[in-house]
PDB file of C-alpha atoms in Angstrom:
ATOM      1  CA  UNK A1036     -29.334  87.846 105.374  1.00 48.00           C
ATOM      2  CA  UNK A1037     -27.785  88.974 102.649  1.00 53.00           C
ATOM      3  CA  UNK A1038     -26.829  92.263 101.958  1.00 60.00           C
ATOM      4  CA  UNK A1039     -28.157  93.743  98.741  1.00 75.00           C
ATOM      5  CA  UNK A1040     -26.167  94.062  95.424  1.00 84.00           C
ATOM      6  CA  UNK A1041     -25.820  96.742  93.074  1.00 90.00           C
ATOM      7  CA  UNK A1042     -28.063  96.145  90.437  1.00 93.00           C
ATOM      8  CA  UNK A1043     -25.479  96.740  87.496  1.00 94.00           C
ATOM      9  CA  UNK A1044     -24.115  93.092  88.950  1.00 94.00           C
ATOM     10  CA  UNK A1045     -26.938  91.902  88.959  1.00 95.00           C
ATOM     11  CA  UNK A1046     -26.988  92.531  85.692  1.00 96.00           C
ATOM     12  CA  UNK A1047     -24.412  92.047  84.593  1.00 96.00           C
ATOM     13  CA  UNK A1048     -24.589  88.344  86.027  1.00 96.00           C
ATOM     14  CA  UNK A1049     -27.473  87.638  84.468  1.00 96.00           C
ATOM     15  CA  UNK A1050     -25.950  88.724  81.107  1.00 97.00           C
ATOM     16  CA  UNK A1051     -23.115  86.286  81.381  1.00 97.00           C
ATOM     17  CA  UNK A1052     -24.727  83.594  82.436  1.00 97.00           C
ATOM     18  CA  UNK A1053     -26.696  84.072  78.884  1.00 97.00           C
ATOM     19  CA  UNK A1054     -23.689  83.920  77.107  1.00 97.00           C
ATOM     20  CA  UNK A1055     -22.493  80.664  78.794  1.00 97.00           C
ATOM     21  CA  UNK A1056     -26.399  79.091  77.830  1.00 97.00           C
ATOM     22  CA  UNK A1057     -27.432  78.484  81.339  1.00 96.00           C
ATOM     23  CA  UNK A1058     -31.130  78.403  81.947  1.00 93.00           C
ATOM     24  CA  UNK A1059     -31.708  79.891  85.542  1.00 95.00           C
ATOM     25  CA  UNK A1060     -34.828  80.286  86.918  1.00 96.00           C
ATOM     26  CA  UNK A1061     -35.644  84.193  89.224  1.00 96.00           C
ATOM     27  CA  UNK A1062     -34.546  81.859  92.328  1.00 97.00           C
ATOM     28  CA  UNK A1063     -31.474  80.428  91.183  1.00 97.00           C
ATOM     29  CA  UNK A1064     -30.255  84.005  89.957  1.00 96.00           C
ATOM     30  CA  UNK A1065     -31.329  85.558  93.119  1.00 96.00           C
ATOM     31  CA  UNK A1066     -29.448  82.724  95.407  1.00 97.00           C
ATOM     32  CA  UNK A1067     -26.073  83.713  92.785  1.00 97.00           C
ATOM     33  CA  UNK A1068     -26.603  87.629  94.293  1.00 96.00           C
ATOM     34  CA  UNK A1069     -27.094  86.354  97.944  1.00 96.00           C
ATOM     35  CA  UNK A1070     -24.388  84.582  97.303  1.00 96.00           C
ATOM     36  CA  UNK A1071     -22.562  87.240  95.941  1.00 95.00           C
ATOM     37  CA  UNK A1072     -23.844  89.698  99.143  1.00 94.00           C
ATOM     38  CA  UNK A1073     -22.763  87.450 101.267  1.00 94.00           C
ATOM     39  CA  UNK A1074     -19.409  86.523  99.999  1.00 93.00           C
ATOM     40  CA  UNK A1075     -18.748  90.370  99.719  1.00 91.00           C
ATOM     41  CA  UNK A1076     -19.733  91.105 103.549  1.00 91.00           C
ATOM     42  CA  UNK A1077     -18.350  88.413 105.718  1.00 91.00           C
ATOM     43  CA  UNK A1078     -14.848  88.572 102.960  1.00 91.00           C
ATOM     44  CA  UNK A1079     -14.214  91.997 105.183  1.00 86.00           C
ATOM     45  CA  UNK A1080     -13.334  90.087 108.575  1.00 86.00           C
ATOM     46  CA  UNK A1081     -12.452  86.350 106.956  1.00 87.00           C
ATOM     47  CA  UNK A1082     -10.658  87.217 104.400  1.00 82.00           C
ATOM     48  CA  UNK A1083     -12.253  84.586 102.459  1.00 84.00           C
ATOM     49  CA  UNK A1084     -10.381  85.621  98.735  1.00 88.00           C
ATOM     50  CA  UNK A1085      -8.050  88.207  98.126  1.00 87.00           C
ATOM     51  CA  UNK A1086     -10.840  89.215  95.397  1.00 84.00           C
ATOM     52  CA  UNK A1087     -12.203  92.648  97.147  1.00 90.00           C
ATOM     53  CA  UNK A1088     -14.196  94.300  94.471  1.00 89.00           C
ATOM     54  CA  UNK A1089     -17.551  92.466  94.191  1.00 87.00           C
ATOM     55  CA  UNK A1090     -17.628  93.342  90.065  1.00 87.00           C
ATOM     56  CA  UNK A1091     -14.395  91.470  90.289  1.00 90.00           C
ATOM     57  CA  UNK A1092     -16.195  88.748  92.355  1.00 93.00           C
ATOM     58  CA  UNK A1093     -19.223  88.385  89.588  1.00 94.00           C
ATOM     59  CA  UNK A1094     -16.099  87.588  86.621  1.00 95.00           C
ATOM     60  CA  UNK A1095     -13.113  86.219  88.371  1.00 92.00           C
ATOM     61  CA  UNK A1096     -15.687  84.126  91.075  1.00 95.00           C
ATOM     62  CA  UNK A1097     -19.204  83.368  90.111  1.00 97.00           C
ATOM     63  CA  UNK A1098     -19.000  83.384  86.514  1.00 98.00           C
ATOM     64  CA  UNK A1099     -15.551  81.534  86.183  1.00 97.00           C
ATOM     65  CA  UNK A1100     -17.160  79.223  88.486  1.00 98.00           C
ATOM     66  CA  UNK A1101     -20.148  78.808  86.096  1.00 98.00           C
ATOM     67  CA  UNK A1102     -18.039  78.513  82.991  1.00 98.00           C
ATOM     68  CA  UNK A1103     -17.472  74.908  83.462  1.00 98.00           C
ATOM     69  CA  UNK A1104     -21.183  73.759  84.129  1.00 98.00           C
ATOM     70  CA  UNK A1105     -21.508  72.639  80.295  1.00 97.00           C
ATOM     71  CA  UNK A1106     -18.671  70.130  80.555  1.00 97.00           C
ATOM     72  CA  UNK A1107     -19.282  68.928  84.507  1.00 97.00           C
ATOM     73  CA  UNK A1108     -21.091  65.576  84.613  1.00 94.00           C
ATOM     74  CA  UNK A1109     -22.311  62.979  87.923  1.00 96.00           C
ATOM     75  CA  UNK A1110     -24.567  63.208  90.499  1.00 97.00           C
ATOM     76  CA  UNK A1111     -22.460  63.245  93.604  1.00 98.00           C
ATOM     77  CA  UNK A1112     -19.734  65.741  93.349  1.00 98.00           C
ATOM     78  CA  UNK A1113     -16.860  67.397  95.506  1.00 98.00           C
ATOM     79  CA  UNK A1114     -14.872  70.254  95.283  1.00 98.00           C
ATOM     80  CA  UNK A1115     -11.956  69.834  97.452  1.00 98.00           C
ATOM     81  CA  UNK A1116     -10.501  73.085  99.051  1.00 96.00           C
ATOM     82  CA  UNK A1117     -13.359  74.990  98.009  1.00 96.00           C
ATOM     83  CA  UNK A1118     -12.300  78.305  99.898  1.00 93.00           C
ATOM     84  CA  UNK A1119     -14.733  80.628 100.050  1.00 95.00           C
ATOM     85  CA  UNK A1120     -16.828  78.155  97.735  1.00 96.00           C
ATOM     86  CA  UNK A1121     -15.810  78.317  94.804  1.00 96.00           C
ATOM     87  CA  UNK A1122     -16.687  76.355  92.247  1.00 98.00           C
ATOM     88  CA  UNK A1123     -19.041  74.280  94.643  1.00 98.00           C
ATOM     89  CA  UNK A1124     -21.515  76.849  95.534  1.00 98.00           C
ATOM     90  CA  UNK A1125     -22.466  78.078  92.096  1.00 98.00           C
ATOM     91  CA  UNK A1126     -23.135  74.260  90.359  1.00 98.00           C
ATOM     92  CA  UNK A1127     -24.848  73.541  94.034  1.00 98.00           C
ATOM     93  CA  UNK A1128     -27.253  76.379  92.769  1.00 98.00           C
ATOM     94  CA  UNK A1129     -27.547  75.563  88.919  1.00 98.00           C
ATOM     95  CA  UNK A1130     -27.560  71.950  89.549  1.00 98.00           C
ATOM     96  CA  UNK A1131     -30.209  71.607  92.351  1.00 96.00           C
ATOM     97  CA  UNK A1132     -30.741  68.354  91.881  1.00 97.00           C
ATOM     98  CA  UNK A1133     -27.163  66.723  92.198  1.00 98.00           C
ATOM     99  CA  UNK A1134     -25.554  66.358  95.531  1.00 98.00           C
ATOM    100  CA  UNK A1135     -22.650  68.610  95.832  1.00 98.00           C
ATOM    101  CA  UNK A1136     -19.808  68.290  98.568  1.00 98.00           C
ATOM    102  CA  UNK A1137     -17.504  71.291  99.479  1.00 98.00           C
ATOM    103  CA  UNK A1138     -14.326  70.451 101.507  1.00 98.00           C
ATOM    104  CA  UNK A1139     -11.749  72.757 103.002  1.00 97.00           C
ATOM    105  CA  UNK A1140      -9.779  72.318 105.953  1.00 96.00           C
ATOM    106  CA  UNK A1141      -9.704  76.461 106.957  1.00 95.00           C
ATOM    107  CA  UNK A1142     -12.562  76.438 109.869  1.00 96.00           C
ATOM    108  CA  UNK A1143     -13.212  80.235 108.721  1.00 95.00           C
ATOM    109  CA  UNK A1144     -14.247  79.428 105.359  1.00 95.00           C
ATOM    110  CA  UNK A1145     -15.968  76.190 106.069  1.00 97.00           C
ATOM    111  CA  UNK A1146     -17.978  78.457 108.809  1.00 97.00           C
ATOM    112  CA  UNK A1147     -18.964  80.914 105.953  1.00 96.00           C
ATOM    113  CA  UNK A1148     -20.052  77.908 103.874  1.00 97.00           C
ATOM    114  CA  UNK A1149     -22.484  76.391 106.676  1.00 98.00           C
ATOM    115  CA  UNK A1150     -23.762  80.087 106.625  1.00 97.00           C
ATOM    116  CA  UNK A1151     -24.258  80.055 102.713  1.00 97.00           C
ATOM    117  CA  UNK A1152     -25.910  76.620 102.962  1.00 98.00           C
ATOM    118  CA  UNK A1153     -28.260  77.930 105.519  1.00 98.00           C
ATOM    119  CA  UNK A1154     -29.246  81.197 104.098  1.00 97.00           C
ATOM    120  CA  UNK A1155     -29.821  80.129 100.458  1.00 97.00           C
ATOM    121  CA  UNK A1156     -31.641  76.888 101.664  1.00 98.00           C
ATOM    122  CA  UNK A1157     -28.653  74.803  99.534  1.00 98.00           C
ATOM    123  CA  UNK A1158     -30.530  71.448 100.814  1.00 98.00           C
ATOM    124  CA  UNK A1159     -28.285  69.355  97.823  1.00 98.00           C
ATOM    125  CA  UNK A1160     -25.150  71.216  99.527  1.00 98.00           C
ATOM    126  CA  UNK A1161     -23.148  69.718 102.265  1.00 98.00           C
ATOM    127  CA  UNK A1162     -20.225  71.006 103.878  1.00 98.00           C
ATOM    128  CA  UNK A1163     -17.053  69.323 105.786  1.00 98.00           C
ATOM    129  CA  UNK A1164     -14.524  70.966 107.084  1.00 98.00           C
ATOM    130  CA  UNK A1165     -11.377  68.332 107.295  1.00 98.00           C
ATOM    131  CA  UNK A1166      -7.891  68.059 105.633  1.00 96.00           C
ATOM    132  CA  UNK A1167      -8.446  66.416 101.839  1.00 96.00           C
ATOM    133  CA  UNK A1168      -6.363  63.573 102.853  1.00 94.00           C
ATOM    134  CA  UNK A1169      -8.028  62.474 106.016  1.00 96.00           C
ATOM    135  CA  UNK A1170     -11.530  62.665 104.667  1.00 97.00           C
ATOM    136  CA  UNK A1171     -13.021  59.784 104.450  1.00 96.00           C
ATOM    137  CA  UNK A1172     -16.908  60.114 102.886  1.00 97.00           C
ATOM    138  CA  UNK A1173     -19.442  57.629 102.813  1.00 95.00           C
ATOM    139  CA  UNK A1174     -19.553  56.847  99.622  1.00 97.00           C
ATOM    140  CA  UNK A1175     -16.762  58.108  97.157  1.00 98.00           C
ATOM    141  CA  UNK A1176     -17.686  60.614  94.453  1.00 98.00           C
ATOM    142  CA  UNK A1177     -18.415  60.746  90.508  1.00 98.00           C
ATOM    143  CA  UNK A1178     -16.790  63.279  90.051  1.00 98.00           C
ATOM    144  CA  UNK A1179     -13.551  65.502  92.431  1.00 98.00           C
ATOM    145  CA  UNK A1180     -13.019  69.467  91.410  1.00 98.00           C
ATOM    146  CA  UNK A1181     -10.390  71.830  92.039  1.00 97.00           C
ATOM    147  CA  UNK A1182      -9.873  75.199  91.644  1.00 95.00           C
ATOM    148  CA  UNK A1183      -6.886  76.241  92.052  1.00 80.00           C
ATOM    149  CA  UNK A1184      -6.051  73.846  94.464  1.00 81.00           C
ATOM    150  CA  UNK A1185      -3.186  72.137  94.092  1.00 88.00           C
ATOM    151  CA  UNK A1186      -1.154  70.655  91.125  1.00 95.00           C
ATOM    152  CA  UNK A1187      -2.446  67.932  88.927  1.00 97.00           C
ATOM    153  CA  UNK A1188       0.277  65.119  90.261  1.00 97.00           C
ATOM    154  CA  UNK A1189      -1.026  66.915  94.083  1.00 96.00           C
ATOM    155  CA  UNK A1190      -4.521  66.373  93.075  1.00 96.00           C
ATOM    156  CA  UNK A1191      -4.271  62.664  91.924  1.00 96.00           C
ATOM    157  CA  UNK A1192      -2.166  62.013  95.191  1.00 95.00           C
ATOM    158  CA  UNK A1193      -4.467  63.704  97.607  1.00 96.00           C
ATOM    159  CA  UNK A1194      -7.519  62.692  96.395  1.00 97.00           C
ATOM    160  CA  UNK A1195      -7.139  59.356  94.241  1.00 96.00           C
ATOM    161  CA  UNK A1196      -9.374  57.808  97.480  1.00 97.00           C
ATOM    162  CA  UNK A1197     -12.577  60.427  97.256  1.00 98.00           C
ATOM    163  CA  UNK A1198     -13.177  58.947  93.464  1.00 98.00           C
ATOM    164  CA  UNK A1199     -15.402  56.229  92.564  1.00 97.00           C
ATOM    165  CA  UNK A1200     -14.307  53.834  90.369  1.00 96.00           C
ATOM    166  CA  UNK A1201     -14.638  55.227  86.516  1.00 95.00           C
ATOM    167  CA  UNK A1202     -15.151  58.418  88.295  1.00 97.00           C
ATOM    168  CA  UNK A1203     -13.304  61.923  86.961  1.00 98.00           C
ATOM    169  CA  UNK A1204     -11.049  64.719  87.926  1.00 98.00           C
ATOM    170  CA  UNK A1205     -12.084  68.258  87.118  1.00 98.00           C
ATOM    171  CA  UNK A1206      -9.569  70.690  87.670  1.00 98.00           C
ATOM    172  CA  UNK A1207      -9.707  74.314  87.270  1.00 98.00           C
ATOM    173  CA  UNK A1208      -6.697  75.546  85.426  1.00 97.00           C
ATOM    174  CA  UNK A1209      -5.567  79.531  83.615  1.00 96.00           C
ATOM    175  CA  UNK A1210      -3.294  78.573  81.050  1.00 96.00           C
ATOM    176  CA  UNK A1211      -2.687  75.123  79.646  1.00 97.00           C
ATOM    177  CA  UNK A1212      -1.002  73.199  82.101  1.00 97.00           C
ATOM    178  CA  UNK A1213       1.412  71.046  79.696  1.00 97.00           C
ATOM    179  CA  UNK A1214       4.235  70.015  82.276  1.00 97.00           C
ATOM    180  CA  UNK A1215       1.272  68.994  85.003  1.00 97.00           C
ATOM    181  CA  UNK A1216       0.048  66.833  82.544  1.00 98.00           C
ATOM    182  CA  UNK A1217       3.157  65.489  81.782  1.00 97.00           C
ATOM    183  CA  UNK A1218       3.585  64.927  85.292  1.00 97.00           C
ATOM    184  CA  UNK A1219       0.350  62.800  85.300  1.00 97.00           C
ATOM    185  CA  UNK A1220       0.823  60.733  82.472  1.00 95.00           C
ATOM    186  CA  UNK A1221       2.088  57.626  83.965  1.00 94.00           C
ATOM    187  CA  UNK A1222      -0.852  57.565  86.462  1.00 95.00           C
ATOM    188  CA  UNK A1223      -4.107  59.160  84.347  1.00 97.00           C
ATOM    189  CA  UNK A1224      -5.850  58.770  81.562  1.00 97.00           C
ATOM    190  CA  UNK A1225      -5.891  62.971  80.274  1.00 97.00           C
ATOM    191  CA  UNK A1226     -10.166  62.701  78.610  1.00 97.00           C
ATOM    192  CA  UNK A1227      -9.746  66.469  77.747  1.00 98.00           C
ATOM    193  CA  UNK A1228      -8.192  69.578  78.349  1.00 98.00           C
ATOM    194  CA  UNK A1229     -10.616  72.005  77.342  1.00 98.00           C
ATOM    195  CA  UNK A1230     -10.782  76.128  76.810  1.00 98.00           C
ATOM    196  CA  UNK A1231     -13.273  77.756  78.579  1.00 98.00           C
ATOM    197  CA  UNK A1232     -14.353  81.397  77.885  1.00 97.00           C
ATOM    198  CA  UNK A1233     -15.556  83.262  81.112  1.00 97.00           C
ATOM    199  CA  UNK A1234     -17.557  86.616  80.295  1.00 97.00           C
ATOM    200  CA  UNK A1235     -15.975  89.933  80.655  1.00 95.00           C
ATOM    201  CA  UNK A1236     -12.086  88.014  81.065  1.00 95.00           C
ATOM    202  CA  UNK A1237      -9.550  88.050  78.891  1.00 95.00           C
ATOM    203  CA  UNK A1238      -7.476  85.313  80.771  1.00 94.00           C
ATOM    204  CA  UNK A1239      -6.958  82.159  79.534  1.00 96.00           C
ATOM    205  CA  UNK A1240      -8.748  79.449  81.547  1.00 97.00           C
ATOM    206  CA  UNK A1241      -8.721  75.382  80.744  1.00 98.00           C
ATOM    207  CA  UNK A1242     -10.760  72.528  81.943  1.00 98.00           C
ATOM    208  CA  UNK A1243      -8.980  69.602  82.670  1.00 98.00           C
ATOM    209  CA  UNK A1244     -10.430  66.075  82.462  1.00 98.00           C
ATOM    210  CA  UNK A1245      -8.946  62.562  83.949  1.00 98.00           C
ATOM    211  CA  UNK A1246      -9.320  59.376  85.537  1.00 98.00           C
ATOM    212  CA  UNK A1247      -7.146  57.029  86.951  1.00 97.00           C
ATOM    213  CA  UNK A1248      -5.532  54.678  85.323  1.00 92.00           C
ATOM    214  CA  UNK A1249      -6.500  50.985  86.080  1.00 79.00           C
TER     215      UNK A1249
END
């Protein structure tokens, strides 16, 4: 079980996810703290992100993660090296009724994610724990994420064979990435690179949008 949050989180997590216009139900809000509890606890022995201060983990975690909900679209999803979950298990929780796939290839953190999936009854949720490039899913996705992960031109690369076709990449960037896009130019068709204001950080962050190009 999770262990309880300070309710100042809680409220302040509540507040932000106000400003970004989500509609959460009690539950949803109350899996985001057990989420929260639980990234906090086990993050002492697996060192799951080098984020320690779980006030830090509501800005820089669960509401950066929720940020990008507004401009995330399909049905079947993955977000490859996910870590500690991040931003897979906050849209698995706001979108409850698309099927979201985390991937990481650190046993650790893919343990922790089985754990999450289990204790916040995440049935949508599924977890693999495999190397990006030797993944091979049944069916490829709508839409691949990253945060974090890699460089654009790494991103296409790696994961050009998880996408469906007309399908999207969604990567998590700070500031705007201008020579990664340049490096993708010859290979992607750039839909949108896109600002996106987290609550309670100053620090730039940009969505970026692409597909392949045929």
């Amino acid at each position: 079980m999770a262990e309880s949050i300070d309710p100042a989180l809680r409220a302040e997590l509540e507040a932000g996810c106000e400003r970004l216009e989500l509609s959460l139900d009690k539950r949803q809000l109350q899996q985001l703290c057990d989420y929260l509890g639980l990234l906090a606890k086990w993050n002492k022995a697996y060192n799951l992100t080098a984020v320690r201060d779980p006030a830090d983990m509501v800005r820089k975690h669960l509401l950066d993660s929720l940020a990008i909900a507004p401009l995330v679209s399909g049905e079947r999803l993955i977000d490859v090296g996910t870590g500690g979950g991040l931003p897979g298990v906050p849209l698995a929780i706001v979108f409850a009724e698309r099927e979201i796939h985390l991937l990481d290839s650190n046993s650790k953190k893919t343990r922790f994610l089985f754990q999450v999936k289990t204790a916040l009854g995440l049935d949508n949720m599924a977890v693999h724990h495999a190397r990006v490039e030797s993944h091979r899913p049944a069916a490829p996705f709508e839409a691949v994420l990253s945060r974090a992960f890699a460089s654009l031109g790494d991103m296409v690369t790696g994961c050009r064979h998880l996408l469906a076709p007309g399908g999207q990449f969604l990567a998590m960037k700070g500031q705007y990435p201008e020579a990664e896009l340049e490096a993708v130019a010859g290979q992607c068709d750039i839909r949108a690179v896109t600002p996106v204001a987290v609550p309670g950080l100053a620090e730039q962050r940009h969505l970026v949008a692409m597909t392949l190009r045929a």
